[in-house]
PDB file of C-alpha atoms and ligand atoms in Angstrom:
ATOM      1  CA  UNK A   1     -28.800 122.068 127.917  1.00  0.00           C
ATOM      2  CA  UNK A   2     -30.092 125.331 129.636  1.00  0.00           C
ATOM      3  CA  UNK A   3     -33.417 124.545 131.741  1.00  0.00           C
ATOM      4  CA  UNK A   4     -36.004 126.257 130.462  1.00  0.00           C
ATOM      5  CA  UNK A   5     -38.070 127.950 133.250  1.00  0.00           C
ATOM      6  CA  UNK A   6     -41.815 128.833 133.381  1.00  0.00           C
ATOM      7  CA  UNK A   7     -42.807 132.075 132.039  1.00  0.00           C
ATOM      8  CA  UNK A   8     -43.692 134.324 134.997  1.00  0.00           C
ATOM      9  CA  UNK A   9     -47.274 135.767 133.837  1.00  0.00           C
ATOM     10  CA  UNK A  10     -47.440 138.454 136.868  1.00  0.00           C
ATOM     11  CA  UNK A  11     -47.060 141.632 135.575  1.00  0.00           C
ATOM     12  CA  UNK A  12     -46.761 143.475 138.006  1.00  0.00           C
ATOM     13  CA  UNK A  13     -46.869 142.913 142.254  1.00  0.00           C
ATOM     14  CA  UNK A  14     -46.893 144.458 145.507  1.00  0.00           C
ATOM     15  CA  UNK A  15     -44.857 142.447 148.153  1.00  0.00           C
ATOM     16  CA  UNK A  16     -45.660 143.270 151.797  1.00  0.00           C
ATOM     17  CA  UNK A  17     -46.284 146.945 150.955  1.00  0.00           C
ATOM     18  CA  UNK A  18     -46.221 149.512 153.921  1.00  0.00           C
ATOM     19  CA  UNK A  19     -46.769 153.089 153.797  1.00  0.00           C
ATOM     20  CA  UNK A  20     -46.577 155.723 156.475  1.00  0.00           C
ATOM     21  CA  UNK A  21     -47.129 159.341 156.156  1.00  0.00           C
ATOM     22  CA  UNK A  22     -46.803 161.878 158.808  1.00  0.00           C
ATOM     23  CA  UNK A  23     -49.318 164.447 160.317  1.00  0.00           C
ATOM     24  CA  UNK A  24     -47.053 166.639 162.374  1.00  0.00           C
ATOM     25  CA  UNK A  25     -45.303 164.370 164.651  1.00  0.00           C
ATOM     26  CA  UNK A  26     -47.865 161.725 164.364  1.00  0.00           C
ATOM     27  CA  UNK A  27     -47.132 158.605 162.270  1.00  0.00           C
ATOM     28  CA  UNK A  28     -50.724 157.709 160.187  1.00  0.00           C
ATOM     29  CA  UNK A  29     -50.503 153.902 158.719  1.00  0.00           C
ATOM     30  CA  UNK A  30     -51.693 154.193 155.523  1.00  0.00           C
ATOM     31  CA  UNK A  31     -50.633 150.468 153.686  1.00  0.00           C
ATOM     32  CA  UNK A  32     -50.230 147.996 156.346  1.00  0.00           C
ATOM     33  CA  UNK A  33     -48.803 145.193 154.293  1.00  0.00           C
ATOM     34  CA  UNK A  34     -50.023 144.799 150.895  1.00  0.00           C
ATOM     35  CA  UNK A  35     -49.708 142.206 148.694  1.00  0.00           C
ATOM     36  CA  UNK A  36     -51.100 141.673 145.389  1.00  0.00           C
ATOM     37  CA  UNK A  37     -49.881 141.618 141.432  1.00  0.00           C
ATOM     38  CA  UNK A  38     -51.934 141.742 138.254  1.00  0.00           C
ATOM     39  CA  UNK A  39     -51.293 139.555 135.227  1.00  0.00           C
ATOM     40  CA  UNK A  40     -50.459 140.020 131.954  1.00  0.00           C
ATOM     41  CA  UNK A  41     -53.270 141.550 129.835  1.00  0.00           C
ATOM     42  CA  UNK A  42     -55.413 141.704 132.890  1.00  0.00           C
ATOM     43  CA  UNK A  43     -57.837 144.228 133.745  1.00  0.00           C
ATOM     44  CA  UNK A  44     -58.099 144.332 138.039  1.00  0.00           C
ATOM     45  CA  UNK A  45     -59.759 146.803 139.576  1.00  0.00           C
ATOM     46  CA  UNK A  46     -59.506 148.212 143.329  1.00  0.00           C
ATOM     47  CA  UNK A  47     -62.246 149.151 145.352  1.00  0.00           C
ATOM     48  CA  UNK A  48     -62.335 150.440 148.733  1.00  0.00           C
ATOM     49  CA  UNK A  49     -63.562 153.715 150.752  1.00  0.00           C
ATOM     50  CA  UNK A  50     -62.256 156.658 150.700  1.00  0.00           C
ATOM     51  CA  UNK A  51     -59.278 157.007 152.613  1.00  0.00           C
ATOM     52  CA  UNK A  52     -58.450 153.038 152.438  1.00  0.00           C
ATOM     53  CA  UNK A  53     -55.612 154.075 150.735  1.00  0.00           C
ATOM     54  CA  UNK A  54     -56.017 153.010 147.053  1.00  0.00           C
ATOM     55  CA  UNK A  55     -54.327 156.273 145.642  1.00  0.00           C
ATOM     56  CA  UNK A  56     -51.125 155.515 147.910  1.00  0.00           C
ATOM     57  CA  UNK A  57     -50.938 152.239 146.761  1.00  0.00           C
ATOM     58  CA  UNK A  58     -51.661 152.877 142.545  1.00  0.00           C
ATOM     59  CA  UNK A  59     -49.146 156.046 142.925  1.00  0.00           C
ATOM     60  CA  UNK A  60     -45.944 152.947 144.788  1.00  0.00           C
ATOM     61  CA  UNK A  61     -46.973 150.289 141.663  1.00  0.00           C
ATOM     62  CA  UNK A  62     -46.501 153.346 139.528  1.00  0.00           C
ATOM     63  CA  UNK A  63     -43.338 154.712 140.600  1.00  0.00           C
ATOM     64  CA  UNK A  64     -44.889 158.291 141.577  1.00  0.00           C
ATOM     65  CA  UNK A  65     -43.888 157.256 145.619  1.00  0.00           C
ATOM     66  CA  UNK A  66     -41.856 155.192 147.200  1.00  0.00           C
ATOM     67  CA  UNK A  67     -42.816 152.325 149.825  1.00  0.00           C
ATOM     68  CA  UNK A  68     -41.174 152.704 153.592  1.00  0.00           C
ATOM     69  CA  UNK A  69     -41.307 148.659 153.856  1.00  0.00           C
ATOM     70  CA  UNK A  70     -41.575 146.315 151.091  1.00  0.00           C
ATOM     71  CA  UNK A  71     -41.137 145.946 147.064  1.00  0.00           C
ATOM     72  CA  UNK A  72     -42.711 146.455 143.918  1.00  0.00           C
ATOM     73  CA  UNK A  73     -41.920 143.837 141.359  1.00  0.00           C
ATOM     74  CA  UNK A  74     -42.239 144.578 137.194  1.00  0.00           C
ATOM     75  CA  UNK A  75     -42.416 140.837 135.267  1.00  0.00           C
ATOM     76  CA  UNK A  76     -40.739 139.811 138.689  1.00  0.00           C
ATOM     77  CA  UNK A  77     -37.623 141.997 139.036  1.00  0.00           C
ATOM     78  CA  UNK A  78     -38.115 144.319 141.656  1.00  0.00           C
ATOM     79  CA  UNK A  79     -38.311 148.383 140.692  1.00  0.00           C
ATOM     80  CA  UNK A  80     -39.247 150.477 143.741  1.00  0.00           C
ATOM     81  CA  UNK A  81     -35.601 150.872 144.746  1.00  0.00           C
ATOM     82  CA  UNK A  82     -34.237 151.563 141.011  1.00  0.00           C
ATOM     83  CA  UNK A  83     -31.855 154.276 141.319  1.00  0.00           C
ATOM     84  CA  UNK A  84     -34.482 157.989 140.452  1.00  0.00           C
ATOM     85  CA  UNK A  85     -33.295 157.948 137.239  1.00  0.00           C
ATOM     86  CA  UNK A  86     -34.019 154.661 135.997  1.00  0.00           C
ATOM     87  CA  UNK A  87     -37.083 154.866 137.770  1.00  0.00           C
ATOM     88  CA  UNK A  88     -37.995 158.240 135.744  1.00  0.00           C
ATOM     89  CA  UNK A  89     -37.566 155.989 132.535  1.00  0.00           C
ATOM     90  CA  UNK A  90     -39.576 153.188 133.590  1.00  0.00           C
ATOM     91  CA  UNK A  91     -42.651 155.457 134.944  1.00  0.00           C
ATOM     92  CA  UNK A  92     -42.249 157.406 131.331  1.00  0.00           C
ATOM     93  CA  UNK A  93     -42.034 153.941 128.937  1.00  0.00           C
ATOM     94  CA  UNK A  94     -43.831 151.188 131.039  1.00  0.00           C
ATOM     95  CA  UNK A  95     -46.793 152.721 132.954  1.00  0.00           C
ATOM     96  CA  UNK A  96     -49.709 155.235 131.498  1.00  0.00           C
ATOM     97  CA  UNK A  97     -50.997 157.253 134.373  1.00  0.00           C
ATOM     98  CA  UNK A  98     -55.456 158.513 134.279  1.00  0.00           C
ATOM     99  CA  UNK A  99     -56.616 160.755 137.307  1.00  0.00           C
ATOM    100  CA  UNK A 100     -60.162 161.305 138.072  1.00  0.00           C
ATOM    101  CA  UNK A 101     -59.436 165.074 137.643  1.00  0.00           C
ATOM    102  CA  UNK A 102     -57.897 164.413 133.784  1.00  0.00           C
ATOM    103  CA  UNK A 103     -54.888 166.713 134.788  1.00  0.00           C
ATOM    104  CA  UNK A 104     -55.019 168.526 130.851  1.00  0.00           C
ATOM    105  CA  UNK A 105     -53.119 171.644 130.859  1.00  0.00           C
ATOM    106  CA  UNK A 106     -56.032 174.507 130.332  1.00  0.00           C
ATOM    107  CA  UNK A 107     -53.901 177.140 127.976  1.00  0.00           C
ATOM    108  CA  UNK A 108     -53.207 174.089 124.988  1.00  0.00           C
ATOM    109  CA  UNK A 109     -55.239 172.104 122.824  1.00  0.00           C
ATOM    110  CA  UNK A 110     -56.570 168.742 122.636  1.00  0.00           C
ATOM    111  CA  UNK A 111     -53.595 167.994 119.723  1.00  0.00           C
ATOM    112  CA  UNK A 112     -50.876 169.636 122.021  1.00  0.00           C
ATOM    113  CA  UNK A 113     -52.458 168.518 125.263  1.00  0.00           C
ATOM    114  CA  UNK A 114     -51.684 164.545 124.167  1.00  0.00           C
ATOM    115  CA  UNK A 115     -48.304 165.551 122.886  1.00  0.00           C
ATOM    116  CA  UNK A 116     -47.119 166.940 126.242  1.00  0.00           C
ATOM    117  CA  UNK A 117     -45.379 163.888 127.490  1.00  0.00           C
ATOM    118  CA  UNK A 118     -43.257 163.750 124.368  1.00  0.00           C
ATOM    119  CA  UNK A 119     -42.661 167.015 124.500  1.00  0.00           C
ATOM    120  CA  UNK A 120     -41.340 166.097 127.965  1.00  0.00           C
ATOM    121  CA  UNK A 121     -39.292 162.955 126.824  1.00  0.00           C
ATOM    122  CA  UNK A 122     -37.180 164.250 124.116  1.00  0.00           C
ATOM    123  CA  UNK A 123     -34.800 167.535 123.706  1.00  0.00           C
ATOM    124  CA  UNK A 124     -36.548 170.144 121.644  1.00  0.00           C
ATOM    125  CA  UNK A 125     -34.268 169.613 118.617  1.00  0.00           C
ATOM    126  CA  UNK A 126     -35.192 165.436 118.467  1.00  0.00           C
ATOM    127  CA  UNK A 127     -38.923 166.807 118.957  1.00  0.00           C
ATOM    128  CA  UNK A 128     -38.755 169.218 116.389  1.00  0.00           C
ATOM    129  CA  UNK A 129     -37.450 166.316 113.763  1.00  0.00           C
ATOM    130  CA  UNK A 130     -40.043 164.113 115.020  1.00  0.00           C
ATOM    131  CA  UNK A 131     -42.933 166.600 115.129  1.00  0.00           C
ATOM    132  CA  UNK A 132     -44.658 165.257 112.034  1.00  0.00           C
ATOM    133  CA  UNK A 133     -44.275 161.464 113.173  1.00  0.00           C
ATOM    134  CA  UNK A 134     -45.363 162.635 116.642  1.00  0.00           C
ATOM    135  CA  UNK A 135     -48.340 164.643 115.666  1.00  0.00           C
ATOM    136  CA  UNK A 136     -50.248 161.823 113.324  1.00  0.00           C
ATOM    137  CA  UNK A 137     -49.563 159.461 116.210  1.00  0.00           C
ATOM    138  CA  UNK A 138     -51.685 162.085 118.067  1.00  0.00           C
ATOM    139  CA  UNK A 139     -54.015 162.568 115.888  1.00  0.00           C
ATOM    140  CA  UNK A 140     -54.018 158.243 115.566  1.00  0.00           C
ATOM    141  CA  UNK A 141     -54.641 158.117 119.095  1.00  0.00           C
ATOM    142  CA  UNK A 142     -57.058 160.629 119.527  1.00  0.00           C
ATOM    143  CA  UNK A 143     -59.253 159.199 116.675  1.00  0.00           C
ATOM    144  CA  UNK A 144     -58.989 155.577 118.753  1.00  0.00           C
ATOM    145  CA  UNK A 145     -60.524 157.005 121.935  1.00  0.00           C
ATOM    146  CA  UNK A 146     -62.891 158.934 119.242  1.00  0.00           C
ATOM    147  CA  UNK A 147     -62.324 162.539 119.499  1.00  0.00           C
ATOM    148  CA  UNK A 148     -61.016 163.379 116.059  1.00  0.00           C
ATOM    149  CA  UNK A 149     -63.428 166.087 115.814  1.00  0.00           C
ATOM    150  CA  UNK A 150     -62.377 168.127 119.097  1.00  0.00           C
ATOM    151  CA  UNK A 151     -58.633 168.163 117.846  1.00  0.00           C
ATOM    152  CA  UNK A 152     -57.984 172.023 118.247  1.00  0.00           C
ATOM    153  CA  UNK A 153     -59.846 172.732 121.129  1.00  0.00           C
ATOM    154  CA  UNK A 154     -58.933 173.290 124.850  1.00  0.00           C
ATOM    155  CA  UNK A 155     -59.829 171.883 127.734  1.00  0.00           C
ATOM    156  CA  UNK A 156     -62.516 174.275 128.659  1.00  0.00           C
ATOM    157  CA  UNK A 157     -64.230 173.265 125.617  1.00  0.00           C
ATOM    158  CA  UNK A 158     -64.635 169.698 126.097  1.00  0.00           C
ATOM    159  CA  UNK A 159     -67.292 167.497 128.690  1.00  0.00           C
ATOM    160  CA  UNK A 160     -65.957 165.285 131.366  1.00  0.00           C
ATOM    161  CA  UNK A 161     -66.093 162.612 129.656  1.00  0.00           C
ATOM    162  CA  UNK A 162     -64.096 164.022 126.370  1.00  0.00           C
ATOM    163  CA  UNK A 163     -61.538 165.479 129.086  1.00  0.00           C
ATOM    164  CA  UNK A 164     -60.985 161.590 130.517  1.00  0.00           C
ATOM    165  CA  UNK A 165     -60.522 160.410 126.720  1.00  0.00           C
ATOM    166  CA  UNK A 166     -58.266 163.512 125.631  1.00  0.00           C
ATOM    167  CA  UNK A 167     -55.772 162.127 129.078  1.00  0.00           C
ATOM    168  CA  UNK A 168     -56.263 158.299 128.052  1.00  0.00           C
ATOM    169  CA  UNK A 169     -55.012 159.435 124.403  1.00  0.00           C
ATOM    170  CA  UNK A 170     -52.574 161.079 126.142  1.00  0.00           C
ATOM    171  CA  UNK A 171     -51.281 157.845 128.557  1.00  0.00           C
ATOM    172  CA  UNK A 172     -51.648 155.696 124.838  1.00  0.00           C
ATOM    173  CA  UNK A 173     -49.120 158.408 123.204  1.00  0.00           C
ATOM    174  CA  UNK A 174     -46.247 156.659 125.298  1.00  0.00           C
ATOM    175  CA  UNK A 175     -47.503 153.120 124.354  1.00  0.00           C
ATOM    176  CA  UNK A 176     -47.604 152.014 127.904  1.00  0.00           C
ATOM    177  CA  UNK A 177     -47.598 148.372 128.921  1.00  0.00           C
ATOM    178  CA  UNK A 178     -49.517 149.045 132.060  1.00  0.00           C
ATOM    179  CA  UNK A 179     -52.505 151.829 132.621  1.00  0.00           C
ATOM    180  CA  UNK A 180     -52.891 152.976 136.170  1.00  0.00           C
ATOM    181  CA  UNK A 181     -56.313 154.508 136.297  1.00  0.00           C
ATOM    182  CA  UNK A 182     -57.189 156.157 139.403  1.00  0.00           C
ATOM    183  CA  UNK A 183     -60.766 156.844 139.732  1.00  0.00           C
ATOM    184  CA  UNK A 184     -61.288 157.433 136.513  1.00  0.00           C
ATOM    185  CA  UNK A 185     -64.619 157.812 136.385  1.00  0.00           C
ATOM    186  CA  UNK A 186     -65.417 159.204 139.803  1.00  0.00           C
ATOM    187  CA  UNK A 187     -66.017 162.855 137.872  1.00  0.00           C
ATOM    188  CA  UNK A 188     -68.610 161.744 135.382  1.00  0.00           C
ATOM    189  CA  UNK A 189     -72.234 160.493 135.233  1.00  0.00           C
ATOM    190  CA  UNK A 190     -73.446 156.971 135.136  1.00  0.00           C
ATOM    191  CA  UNK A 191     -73.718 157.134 131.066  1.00  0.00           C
ATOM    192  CA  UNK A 192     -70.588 158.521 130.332  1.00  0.00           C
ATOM    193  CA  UNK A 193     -68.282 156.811 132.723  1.00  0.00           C
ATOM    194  CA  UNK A 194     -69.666 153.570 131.179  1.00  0.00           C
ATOM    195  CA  UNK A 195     -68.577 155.006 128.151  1.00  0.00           C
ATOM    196  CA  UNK A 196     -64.944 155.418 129.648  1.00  0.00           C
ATOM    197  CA  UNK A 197     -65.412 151.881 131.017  1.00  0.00           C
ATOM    198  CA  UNK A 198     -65.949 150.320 127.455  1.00  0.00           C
ATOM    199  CA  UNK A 199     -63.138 152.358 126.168  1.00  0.00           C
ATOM    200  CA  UNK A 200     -60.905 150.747 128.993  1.00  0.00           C
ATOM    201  CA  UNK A 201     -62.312 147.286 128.213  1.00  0.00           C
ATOM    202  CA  UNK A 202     -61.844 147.707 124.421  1.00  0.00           C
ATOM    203  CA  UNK A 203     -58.469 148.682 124.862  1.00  0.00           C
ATOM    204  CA  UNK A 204     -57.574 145.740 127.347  1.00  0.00           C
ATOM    205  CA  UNK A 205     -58.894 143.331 124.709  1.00  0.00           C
ATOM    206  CA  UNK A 206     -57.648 144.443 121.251  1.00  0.00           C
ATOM    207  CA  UNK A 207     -53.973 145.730 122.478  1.00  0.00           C
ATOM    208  CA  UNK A 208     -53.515 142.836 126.035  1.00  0.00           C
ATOM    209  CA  UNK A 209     -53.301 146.168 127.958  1.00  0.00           C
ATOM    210  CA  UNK A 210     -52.605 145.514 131.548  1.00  0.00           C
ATOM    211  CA  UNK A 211     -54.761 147.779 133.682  1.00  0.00           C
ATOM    212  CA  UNK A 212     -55.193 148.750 137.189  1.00  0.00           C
ATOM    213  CA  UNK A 213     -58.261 150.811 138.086  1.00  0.00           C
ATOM    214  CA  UNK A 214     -59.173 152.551 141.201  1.00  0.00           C
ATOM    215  CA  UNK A 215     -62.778 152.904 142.256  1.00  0.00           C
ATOM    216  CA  UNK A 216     -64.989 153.320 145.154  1.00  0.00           C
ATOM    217  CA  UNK A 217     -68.003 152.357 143.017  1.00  0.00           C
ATOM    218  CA  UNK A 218     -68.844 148.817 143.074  1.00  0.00           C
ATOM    219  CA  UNK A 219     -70.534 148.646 139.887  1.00  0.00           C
ATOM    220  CA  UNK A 220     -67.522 150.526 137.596  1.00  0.00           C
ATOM    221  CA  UNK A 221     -65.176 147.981 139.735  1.00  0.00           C
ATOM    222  CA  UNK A 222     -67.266 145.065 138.905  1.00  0.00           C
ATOM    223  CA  UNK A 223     -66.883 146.166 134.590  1.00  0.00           C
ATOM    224  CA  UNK A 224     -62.868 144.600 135.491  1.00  0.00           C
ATOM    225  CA  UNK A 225     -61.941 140.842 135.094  1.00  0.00           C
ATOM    226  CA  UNK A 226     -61.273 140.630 138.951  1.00  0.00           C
ATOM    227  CA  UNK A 227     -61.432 143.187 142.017  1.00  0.00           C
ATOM    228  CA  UNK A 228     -59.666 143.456 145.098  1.00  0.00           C
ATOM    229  CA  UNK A 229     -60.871 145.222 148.287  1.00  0.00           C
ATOM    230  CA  UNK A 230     -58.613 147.524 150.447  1.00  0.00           C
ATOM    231  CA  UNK A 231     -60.003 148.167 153.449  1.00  0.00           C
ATOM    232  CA  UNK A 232     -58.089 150.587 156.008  1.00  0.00           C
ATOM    233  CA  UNK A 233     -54.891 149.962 154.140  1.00  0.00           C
ATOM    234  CA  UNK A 234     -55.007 145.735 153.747  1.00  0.00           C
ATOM    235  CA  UNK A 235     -56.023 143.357 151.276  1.00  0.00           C
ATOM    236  CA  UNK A 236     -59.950 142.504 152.610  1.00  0.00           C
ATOM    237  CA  UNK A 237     -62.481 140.001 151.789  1.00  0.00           C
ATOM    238  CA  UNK A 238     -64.332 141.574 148.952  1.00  0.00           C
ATOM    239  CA  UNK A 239     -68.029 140.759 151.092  1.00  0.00           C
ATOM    240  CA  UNK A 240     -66.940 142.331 153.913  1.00  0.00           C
ATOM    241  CA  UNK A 241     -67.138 145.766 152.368  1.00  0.00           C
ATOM    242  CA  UNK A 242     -70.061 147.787 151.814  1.00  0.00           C
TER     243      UNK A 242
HETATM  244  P1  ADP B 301     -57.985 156.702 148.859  1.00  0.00           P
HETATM  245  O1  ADP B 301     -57.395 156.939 147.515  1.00  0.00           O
HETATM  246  O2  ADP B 301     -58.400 155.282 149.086  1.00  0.00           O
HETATM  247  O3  ADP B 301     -59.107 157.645 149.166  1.00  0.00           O
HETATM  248  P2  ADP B 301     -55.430 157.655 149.823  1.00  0.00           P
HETATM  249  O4  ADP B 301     -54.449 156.638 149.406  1.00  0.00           O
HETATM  250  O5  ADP B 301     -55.495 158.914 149.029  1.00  0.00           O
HETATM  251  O6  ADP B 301     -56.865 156.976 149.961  1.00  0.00           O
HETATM  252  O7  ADP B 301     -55.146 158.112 151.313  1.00  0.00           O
HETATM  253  C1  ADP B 301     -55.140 157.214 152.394  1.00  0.00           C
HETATM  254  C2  ADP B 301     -54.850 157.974 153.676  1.00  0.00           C
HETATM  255  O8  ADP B 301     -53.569 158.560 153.620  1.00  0.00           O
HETATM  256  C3  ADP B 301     -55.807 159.119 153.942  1.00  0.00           C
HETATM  257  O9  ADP B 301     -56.091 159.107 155.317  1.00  0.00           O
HETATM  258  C4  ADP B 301     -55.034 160.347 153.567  1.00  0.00           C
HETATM  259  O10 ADP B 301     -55.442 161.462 154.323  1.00  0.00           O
HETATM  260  C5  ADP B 301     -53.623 159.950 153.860  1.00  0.00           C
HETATM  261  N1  ADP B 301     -52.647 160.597 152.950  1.00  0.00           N
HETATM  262  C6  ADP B 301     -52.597 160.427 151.619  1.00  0.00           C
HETATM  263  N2  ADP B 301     -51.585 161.115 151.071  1.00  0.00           N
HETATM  264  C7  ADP B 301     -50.963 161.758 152.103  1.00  0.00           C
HETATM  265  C8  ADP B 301     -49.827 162.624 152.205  1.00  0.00           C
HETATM  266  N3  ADP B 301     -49.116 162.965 151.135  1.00  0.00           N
HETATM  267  N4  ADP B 301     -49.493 163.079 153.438  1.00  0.00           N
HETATM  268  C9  ADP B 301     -50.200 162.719 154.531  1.00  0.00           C
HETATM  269  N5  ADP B 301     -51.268 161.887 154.501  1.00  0.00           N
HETATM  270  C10 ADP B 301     -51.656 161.420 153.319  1.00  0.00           C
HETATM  271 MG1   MG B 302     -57.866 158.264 146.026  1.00  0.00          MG
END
């Protein structure tokens, strides 16, 4: 009989993480040894000041960088050193990415504007047979993060806060397993980020969303089940920051 082994709930972990980037000839430590993993369906959030280096270590766990020294590990295999390609496919079908700056594209619509990633994935002869499938799954994500009424207009049209849903409705058009949110409501007021922070929260409970949010605001980070600290580019004590 085959043993049958635990089920490994971490999602997804950072083993002994260490990132250096250059000014001039002049190494900067930016992660000096990072380790930390989120379960399944968990919500974690990361605070720390600016410059800790909370965008370096979202952008490794997502794939969008590289680590000089250590791994990133998906349900326990590690992924950071996945040949590019395989790594493109895994950053496309496992992780949704939200920036504090929404990153919409200014010249399309709200419709068009969530359909860019597809648009992306497949040749335009497999989008053009899909269009119609494509497009209601739009519009069905666009109504869940409750902007079915803004569908045709652009960017320049919308508030902050409909700008962060249009880009989550975007992330939710690749049904990601994981959403990387990096300061997602740094941009917005008090009232409307909460809004954002519900719509995260409603999203982790009815779908078992894994999400990782980045925040130097201790009262959006404290909205997540859990919080870690980074504090110049380590794991710290959550008290000892201010
Ligand atoms: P945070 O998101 O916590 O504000 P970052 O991860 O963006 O911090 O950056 C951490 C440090 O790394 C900062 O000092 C920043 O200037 C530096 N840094 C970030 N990206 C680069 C880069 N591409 N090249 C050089 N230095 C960088
Ligand atoms: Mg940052």
């Amino acid at each position: 009989m085959t043993e049958i082994l635990p089920m490994n709930d971490e999602h997804i972990s950072a083993v002994a993480l260490e990132k250096i980037y250059f000014k001039g000839e002049i190494q900067v430590p930016v992660l000096r040894g990072i380790r930390m993993s989120a379960k399944k369906g968990e919500f974690l959030s990361i605070i720390g000041q600016s410059g800790s280096g909370k965008s370096t270590l979202l952008h490794l766990l997502g794939l969008l960088d590289t680590p000089d020294v250590g791994e990133v590990l998906l349900e326990g295999q590690r992924i950071d050193d996945l040949p590019p390609r395989v790594r493109d496919e895994l950053r496309n079908r496992v992780f949704g990415f939200i920036f504090q700056f929404y990153h919409l594209l200014p010249e399309l619509n709200l419709l068009d504007n969530v359909l860019t990633p597809q648009m992306i994935r497949y040749s335009i002869r497999e989008y053009w047979t899909k269009r119609k499938e494509l497009k209601e799954r739009a519009r069905y994500f666009i109504d869940q993060v409750g902007l079915s009424h803004r569908i045709t207009h652009k960017p320049s049209e919308l508030s902050g806060g409909e700008m962060q849903r249009a880009a989550i409705a975007r992330a939710l058009m690749g049904e990601p397993k994981l959403l990387l949110a990096d300061e997602p409501t740094g941009n917005l007021d008090v009232g409307t980020g909460g809004e954002i922070m519900e719509l995260l929260n409603r999203l982790n409970e009815e779908q078992q969303l894994t999400i990782i949010m980045v925040t130097h605001d201790r009262a959006v980070a404290k909205q997540a089940h859990r919080t870690i600290c980074l504090q110049e580019g380590k794991v710290a004590k959550l008290a000892e920051v201010a």
